[in-house]
Every structure is written in C-alpha cells, then in structure tokens.
mmCIF file of C-alpha atoms in Angstrom:
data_model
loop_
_atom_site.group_PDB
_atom_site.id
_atom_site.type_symbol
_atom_site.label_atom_id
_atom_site.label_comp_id
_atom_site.label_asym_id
_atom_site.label_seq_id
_atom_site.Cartn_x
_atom_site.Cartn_y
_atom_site.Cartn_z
ATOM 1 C CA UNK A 1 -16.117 -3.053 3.263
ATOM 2 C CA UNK A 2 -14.734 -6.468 4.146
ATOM 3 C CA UNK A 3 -11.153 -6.925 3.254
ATOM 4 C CA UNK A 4 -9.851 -10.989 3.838
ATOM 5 C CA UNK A 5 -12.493 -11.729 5.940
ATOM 6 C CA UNK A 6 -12.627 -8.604 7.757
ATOM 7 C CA UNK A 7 -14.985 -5.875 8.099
ATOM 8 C CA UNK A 8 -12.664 -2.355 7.679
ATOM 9 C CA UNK A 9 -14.248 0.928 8.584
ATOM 10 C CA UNK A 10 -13.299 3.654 10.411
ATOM 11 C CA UNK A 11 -13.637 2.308 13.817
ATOM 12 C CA UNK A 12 -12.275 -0.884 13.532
ATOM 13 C CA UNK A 13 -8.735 -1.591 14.704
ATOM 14 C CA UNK A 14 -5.970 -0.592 12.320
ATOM 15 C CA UNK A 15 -4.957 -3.024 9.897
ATOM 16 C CA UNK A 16 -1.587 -2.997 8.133
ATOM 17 C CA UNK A 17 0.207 -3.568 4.434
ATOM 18 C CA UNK A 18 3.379 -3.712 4.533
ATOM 19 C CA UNK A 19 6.298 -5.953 2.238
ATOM 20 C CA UNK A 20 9.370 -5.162 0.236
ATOM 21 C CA UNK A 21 8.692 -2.821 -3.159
ATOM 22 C CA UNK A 22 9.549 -5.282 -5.418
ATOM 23 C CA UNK A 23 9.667 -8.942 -5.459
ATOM 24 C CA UNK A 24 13.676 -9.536 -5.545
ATOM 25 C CA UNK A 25 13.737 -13.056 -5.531
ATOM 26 C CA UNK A 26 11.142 -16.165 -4.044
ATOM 27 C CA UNK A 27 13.571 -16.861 -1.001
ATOM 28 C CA UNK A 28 13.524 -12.911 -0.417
ATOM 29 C CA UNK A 29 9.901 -12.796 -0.694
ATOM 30 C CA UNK A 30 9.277 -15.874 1.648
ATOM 31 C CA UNK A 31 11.613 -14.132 4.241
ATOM 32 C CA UNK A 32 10.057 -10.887 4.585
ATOM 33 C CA UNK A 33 7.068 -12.417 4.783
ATOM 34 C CA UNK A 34 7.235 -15.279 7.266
ATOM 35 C CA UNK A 35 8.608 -12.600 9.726
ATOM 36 C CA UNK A 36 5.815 -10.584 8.984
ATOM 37 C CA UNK A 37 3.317 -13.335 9.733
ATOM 38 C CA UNK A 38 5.130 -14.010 13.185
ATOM 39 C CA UNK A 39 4.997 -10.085 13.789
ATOM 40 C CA UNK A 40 1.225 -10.092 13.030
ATOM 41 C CA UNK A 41 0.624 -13.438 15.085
ATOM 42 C CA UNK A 42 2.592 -11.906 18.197
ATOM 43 C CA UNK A 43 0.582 -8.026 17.817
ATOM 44 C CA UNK A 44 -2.442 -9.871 16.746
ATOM 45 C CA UNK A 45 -2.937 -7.173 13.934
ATOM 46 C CA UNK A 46 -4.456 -7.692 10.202
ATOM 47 C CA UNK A 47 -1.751 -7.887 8.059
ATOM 48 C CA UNK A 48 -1.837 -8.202 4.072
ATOM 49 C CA UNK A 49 1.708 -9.061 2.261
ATOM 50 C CA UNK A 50 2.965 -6.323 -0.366
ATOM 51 C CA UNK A 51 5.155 -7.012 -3.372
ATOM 52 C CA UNK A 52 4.918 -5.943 -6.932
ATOM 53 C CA UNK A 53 6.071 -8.093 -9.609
ATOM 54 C CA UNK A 54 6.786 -5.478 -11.991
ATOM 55 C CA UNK A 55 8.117 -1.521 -10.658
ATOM 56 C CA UNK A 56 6.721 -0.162 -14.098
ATOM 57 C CA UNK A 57 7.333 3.879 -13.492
ATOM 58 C CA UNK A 58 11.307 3.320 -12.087
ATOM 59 C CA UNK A 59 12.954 7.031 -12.488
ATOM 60 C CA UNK A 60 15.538 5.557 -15.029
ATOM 61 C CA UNK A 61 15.391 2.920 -17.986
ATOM 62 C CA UNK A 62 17.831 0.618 -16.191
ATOM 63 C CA UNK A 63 16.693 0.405 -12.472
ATOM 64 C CA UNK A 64 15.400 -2.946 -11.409
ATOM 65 C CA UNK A 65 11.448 -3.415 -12.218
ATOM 66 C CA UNK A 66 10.777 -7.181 -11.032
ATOM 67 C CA UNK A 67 10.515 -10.597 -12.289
ATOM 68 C CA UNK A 68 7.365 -9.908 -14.413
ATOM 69 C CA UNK A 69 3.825 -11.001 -14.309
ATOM 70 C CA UNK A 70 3.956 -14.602 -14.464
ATOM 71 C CA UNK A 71 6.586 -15.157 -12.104
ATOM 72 C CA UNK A 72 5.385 -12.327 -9.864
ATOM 73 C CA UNK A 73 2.183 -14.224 -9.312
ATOM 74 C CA UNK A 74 3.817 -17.811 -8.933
ATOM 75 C CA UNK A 75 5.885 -16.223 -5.881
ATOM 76 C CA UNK A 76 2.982 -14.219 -4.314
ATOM 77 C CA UNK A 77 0.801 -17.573 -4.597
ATOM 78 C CA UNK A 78 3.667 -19.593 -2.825
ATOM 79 C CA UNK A 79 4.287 -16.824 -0.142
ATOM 80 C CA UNK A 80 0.330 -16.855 0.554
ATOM 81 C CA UNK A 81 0.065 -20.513 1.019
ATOM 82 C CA UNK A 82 3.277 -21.068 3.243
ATOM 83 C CA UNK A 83 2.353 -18.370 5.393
ATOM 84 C CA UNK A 84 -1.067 -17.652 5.361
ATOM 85 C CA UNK A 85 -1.114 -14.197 4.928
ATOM 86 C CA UNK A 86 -3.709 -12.877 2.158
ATOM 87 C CA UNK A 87 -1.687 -10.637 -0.524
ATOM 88 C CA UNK A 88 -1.711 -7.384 -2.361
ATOM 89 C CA UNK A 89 -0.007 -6.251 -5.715
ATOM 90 C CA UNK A 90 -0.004 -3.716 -8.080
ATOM 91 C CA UNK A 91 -1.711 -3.851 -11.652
ATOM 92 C CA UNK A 92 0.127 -1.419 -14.228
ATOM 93 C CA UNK A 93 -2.644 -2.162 -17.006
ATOM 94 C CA UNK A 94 -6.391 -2.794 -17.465
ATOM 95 C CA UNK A 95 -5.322 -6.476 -19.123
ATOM 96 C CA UNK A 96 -3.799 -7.385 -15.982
ATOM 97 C CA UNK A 97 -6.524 -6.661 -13.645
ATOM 98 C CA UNK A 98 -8.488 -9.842 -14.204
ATOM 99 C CA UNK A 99 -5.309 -12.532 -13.848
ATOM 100 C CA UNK A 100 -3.676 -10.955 -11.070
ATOM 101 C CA UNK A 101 -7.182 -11.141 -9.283
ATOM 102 C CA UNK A 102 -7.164 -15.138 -9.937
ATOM 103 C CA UNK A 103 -3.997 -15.527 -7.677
ATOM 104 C CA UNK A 104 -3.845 -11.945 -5.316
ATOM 105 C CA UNK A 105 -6.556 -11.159 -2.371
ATOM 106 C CA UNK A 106 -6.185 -7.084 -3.121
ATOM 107 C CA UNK A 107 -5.104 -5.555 -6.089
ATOM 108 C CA UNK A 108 -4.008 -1.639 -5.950
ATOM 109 C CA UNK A 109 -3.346 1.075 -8.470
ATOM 110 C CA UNK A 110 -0.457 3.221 -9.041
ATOM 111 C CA UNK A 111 -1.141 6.634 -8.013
ATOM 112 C CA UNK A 112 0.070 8.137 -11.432
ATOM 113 C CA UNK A 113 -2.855 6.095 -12.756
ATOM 114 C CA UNK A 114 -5.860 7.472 -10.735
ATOM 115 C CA UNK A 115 -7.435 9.313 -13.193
ATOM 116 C CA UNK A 116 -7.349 6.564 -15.930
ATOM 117 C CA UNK A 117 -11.047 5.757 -16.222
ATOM 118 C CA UNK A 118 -10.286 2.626 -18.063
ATOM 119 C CA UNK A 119 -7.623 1.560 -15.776
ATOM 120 C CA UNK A 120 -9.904 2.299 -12.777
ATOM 121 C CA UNK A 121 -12.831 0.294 -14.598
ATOM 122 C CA UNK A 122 -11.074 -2.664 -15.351
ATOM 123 C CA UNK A 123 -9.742 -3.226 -11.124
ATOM 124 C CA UNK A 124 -13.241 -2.214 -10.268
ATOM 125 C CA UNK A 125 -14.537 -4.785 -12.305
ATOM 126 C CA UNK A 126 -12.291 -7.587 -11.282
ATOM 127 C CA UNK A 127 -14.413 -8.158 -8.095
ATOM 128 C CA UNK A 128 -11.258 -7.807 -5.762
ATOM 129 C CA UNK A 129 -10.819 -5.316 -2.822
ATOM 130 C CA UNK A 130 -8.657 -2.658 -5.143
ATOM 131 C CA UNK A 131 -6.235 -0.272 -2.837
ATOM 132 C CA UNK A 132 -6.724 2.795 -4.530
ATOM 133 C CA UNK A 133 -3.610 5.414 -4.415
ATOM 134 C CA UNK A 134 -4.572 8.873 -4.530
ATOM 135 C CA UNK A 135 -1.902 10.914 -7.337
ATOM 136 C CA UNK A 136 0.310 13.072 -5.701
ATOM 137 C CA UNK A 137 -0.888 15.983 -8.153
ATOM 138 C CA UNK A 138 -4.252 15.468 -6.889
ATOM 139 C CA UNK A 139 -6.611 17.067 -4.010
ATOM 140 C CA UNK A 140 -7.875 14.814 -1.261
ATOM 141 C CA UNK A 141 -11.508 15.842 -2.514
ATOM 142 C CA UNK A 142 -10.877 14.462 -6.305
ATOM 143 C CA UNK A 143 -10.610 11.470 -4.987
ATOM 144 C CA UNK A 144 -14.491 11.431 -5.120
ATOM 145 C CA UNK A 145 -14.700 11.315 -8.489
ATOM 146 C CA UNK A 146 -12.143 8.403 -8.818
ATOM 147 C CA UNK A 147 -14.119 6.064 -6.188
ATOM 148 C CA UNK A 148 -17.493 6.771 -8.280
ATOM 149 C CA UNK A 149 -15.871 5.493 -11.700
ATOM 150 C CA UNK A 150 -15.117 2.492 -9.670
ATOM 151 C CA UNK A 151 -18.538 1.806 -8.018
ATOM 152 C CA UNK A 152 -19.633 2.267 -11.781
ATOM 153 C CA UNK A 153 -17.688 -0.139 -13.693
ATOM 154 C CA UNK A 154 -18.184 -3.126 -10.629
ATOM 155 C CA UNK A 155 -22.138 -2.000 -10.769
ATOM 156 C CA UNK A 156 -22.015 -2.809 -14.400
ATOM 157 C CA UNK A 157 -20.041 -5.714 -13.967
ATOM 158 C CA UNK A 158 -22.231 -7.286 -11.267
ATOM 159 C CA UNK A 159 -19.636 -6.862 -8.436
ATOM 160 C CA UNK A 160 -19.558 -5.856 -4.983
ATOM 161 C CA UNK A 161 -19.535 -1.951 -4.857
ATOM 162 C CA UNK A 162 -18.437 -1.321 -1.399
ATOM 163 C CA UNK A 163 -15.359 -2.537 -2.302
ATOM 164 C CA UNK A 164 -12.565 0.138 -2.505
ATOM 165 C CA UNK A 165 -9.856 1.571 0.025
ATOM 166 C CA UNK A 166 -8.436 5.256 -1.009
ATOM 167 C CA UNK A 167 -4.487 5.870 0.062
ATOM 168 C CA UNK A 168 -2.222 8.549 0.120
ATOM 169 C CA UNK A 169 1.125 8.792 -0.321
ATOM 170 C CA UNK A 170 2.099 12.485 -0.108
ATOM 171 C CA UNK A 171 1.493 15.524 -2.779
ATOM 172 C CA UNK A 172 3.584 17.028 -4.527
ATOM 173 C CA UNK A 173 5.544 19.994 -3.493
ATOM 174 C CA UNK A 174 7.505 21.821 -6.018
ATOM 175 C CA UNK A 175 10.457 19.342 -7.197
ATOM 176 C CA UNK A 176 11.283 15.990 -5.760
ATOM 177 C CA UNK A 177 9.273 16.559 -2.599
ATOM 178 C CA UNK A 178 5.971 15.477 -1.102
ATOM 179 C CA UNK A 179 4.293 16.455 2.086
ATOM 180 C CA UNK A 180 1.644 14.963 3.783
ATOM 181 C CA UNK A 181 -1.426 17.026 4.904
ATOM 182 C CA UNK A 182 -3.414 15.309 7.430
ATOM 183 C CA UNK A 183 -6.472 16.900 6.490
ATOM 184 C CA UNK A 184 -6.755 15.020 3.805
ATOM 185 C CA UNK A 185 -7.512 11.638 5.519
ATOM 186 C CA UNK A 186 -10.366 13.327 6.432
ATOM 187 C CA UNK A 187 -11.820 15.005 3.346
ATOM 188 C CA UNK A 188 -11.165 11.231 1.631
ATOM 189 C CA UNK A 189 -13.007 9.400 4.391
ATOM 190 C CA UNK A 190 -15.667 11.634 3.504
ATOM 191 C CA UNK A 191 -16.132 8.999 0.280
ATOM 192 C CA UNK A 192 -17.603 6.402 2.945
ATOM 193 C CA UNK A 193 -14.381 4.307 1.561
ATOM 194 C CA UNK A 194 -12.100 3.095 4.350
ATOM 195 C CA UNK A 195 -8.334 5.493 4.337
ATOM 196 C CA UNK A 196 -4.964 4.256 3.852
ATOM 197 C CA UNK A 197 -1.779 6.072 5.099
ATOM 198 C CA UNK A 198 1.353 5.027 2.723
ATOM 199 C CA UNK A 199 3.981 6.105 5.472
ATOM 200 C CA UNK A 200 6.840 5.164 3.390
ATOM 201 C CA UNK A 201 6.051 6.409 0.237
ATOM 202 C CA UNK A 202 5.411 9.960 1.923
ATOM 203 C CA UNK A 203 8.978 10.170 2.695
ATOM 204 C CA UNK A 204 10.165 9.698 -0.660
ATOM 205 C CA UNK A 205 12.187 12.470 -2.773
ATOM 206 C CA UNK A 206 11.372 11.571 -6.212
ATOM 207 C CA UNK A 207 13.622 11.725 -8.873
ATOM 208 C CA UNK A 208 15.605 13.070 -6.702
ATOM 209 C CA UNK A 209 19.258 10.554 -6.608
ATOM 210 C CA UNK A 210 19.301 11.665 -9.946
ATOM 211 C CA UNK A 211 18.764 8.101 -12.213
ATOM 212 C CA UNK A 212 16.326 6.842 -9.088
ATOM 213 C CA UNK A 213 14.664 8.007 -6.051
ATOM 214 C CA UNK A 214 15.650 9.334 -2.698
ATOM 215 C CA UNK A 215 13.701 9.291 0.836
ATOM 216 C CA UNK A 216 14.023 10.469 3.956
ATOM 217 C CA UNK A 217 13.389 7.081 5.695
ATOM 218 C CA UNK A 218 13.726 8.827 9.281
ATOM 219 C CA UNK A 219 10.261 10.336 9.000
ATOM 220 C CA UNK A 220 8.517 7.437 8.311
ATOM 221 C CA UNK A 221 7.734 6.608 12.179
ATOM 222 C CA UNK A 222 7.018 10.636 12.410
ATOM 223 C CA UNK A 223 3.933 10.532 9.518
ATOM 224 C CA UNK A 224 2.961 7.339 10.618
ATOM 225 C CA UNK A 225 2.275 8.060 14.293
ATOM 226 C CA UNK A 226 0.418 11.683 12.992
ATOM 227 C CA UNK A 227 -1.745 9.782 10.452
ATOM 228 C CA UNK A 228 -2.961 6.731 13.065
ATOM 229 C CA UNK A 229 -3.864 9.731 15.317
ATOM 230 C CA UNK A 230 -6.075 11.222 12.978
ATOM 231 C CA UNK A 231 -8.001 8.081 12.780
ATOM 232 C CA UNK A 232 -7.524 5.883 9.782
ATOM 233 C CA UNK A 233 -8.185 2.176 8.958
ATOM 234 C CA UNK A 234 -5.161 1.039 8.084
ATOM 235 C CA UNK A 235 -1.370 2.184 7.091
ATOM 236 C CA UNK A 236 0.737 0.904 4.466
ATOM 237 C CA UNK A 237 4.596 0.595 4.726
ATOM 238 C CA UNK A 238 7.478 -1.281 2.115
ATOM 239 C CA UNK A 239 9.949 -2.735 4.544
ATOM 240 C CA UNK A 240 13.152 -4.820 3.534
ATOM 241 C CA UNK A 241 15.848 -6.775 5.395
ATOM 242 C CA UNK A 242 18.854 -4.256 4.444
ATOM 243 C CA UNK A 243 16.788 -1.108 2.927
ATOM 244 C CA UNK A 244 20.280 0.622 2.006
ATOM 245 C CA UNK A 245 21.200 -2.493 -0.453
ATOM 246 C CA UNK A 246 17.064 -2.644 -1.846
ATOM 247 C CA UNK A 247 16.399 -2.803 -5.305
ATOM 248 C CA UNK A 248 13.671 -0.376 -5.753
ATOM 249 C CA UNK A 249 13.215 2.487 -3.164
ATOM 250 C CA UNK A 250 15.149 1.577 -0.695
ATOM 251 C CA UNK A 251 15.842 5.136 0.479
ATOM 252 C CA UNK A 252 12.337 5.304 1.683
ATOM 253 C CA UNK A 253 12.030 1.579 3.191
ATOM 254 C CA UNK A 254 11.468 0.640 6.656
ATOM 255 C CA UNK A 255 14.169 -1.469 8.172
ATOM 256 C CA UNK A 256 11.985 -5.151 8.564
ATOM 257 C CA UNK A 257 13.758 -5.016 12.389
ATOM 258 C CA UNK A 258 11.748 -1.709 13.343
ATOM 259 C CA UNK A 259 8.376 -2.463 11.939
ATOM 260 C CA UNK A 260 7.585 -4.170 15.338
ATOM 261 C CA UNK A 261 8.186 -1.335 18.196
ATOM 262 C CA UNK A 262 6.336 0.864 15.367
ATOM 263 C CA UNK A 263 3.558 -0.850 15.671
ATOM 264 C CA UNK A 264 3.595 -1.430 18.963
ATOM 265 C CA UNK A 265 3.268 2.125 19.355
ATOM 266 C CA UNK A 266 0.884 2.748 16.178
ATOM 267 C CA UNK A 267 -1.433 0.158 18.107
ATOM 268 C CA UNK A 268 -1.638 1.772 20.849
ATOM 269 C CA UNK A 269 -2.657 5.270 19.042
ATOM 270 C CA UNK A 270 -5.556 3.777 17.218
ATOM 271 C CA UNK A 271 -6.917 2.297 20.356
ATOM 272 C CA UNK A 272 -6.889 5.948 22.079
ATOM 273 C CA UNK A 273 -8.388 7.179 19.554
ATOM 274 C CA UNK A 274 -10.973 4.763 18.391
ATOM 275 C CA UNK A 275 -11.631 3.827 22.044
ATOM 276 C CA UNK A 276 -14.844 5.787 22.394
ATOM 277 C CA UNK A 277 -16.759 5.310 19.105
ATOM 278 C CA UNK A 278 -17.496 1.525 19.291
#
C-alpha cells in the first residue's frame, strides 16, 4: 500500500505512529508533536502523529474523552501544517468517517469495533489509508474476514483497495489482562495487508484501576523489541510528556523522553531482519 507518500510492505523499513491518547489541549498537541518531528528528522524514520479527539469507550462515565470532533480536527490540522507530519485519528462512528478524512491523512478503528460491517464500510469507503485494530476477543486469522468487508465497501465506492493496515494490541486473557502472541503478526500478514504492533496498548490492564485503566508501561520496550523482530511494517506507541499525570491511559504511555533510544534500538532490529529480503 502507500501510506503519505510511502510504499509500506513487509520489507520496507519500519515506520512508526506514535502521539499522546487524547488530544489534551492545542499547545499539548503541538508539543508532543514538534519533538516528534525533530525525533523523526534526526532517525530519519516515517512517522505519522496520533491523537484522538474523542476517547469514546473510557472505563468510567467521568474520565476525560477529548475536545470533540470539531475541535479535534482544527488541532490535528494545525499540528500537521506547523510540523509537517501527516496525521492519524480515530473514527468512533460510520458518520464521522467521511469529515475526519477531509482534514486527517489515516483514519483507524477502535478495536471493539472490528466486526461492525457498517463501521468498517463507511472508513473503507472514505478513500483514506484506515489503521485497522484487530479486537482483543478476536483470532489473528478473523482478521481476514474484516480486511475483505473493507476491500468491498472501497470496491463499491470506487476507492483504492490496497489500502488497509491490520494492528494488534494484545488479546484478551481472562480479566483485565492481554498478552501478545507473536504468531499472530504472522497469520495477519498472511492478508497481504501491511502489520501494525500497538506496543503500548499491549501493556494495558483494562478496567483494571477500578473507574479507568491500568498498564504495565515497563513492558512496552520488551513487546516492542519481540514484535520488530518478527518482522512487521510498522509499530504504534501513545507517548506523553509526564505519562503518570495523562488524561487517558497514562498507565500504559511511553515517557516522550524514551521514545528515542527505543527506536534507536527498534531500528536497528528491523534492519537485521529485513536486511536480506530486498
């Protein structure tokens, strides 16, 4: 597929997503990401700024969701032109598939929402590379089934139908706990669709502070180095200034200061392991 310019596929160097869970504020937002586009300039690596503007399946009623659709998009669309990095978000509903594609470069689904055919339809159809989250409930092989309803709907639409990344973020494992099973970056690349490793979101304990989330952020540098050695295209991580004081999954979040010597090292992973199938 190409994503922002680029063409992903399995062999191509590892591209990353990374950005605070939630939008917190425009100055927040333009923080993060200016020091993520001097971390990508300085590692020359392909990276795409993540934010939603709207957290809409938060553990309890009264934990921070975002500043909404309208002023979601206003920030992303100022944080993409003063810093030139393209930008992702998530869409909660089919209605906002087609707006958030006017301002966004990638949209991406919820994983609780890949198995809603309409949902699925209506990103597919928007013409924009969609990040598509594999469910935690879900086997790696479903995901099949899920990347066909999307080549559907953007046939029928008239859009590009090589257009679609799958990521995983964990499965469930009894309560509040995910693991990660390595195979299944394999079985999903077997979809011809480029893989995604969420390294952040595998270390979270759902539910599991209670009225929000817990995480074990300590592991993220763990899954991430097993998941760029089993050959992937590109990893996804939330990262924030002061993860302990986020407002939405901070438990799980990636100190902004150690995203750097992580990729340094994730770098030179893919490059071993890509380095003969050019």
């Amino acid at each position: 597929m190409i994503l922002c310019g680029r063409k992903i596929t399995a062999e191509t160097p590892l591209f990353v997503i990374a950005g605070p869970c939630v939008i917190e504020s425009e100055q927040h937002s333009l923080h993060v990401a200016d020091t993520l586009a001097a971390i990508a300039r300085r590692l020359d690596v392909q990276l795409i700024f993540k934010s939603s503007f709207d957290k809409a399946n938060r553990t309890s009623g009264d934990s921070f969701r975002g500043p909404g659709l309208d002023e979601g998009l206003r920030i992303l669309e100022k944080v993409r032109a003063e810093t030139g990095l393209p930008v992702l978000t998530d869409v909660h509903e089919a209605n906002q598939a087609n707006p958030v594609a006017e301002v966004v470069d990638v949209l991406q689904t919820p994983a609780f929402l890949a198995r809603q055919t309409d949902f699925i339809g209506a990103v597919a159809a928007s013409g924009k590379p969609v990040n598509i989250k594999k469910a935690q409930f879900m086997a790696p092989g479903d995901m099949q089934n899920v990347v066909t309803k999307a080549r559907q709907a953007a046939a029928a639409a008239g859009k590009e139908t090589d257009n679609f990344m799958l990521c995983d973020r964990g499965t469930s494992f009894g309560y509040n706990t995910l693991v990660s099973d390595m195979r299944g970056l394999s079985i999903m690349a077997e979809t011809g669709c480029p893989v995604i490793f969420d390294a952040t979101h595998s270390v979270q304990l759902p539910g599991a502070g209670g009225t929000h989330s817990s995480g074990e952020r300590r592991f993220v540098s763990v899954l991430a180095r097993a998941a760029v050695a089993a050959r992937i295209s590109g990893v996804f991580m939330e990262v924030h200034p002061d993860p302990d004081n986020a407002l939405s999954d901070g438990p799980n979040s990636l100190k902004l200061d150690d995203l750097e010597p992580l990729l340094h090292e994730l770098k030179a992973i893919d490059r071993t392991v890509k380095a003969n199938l050019a």
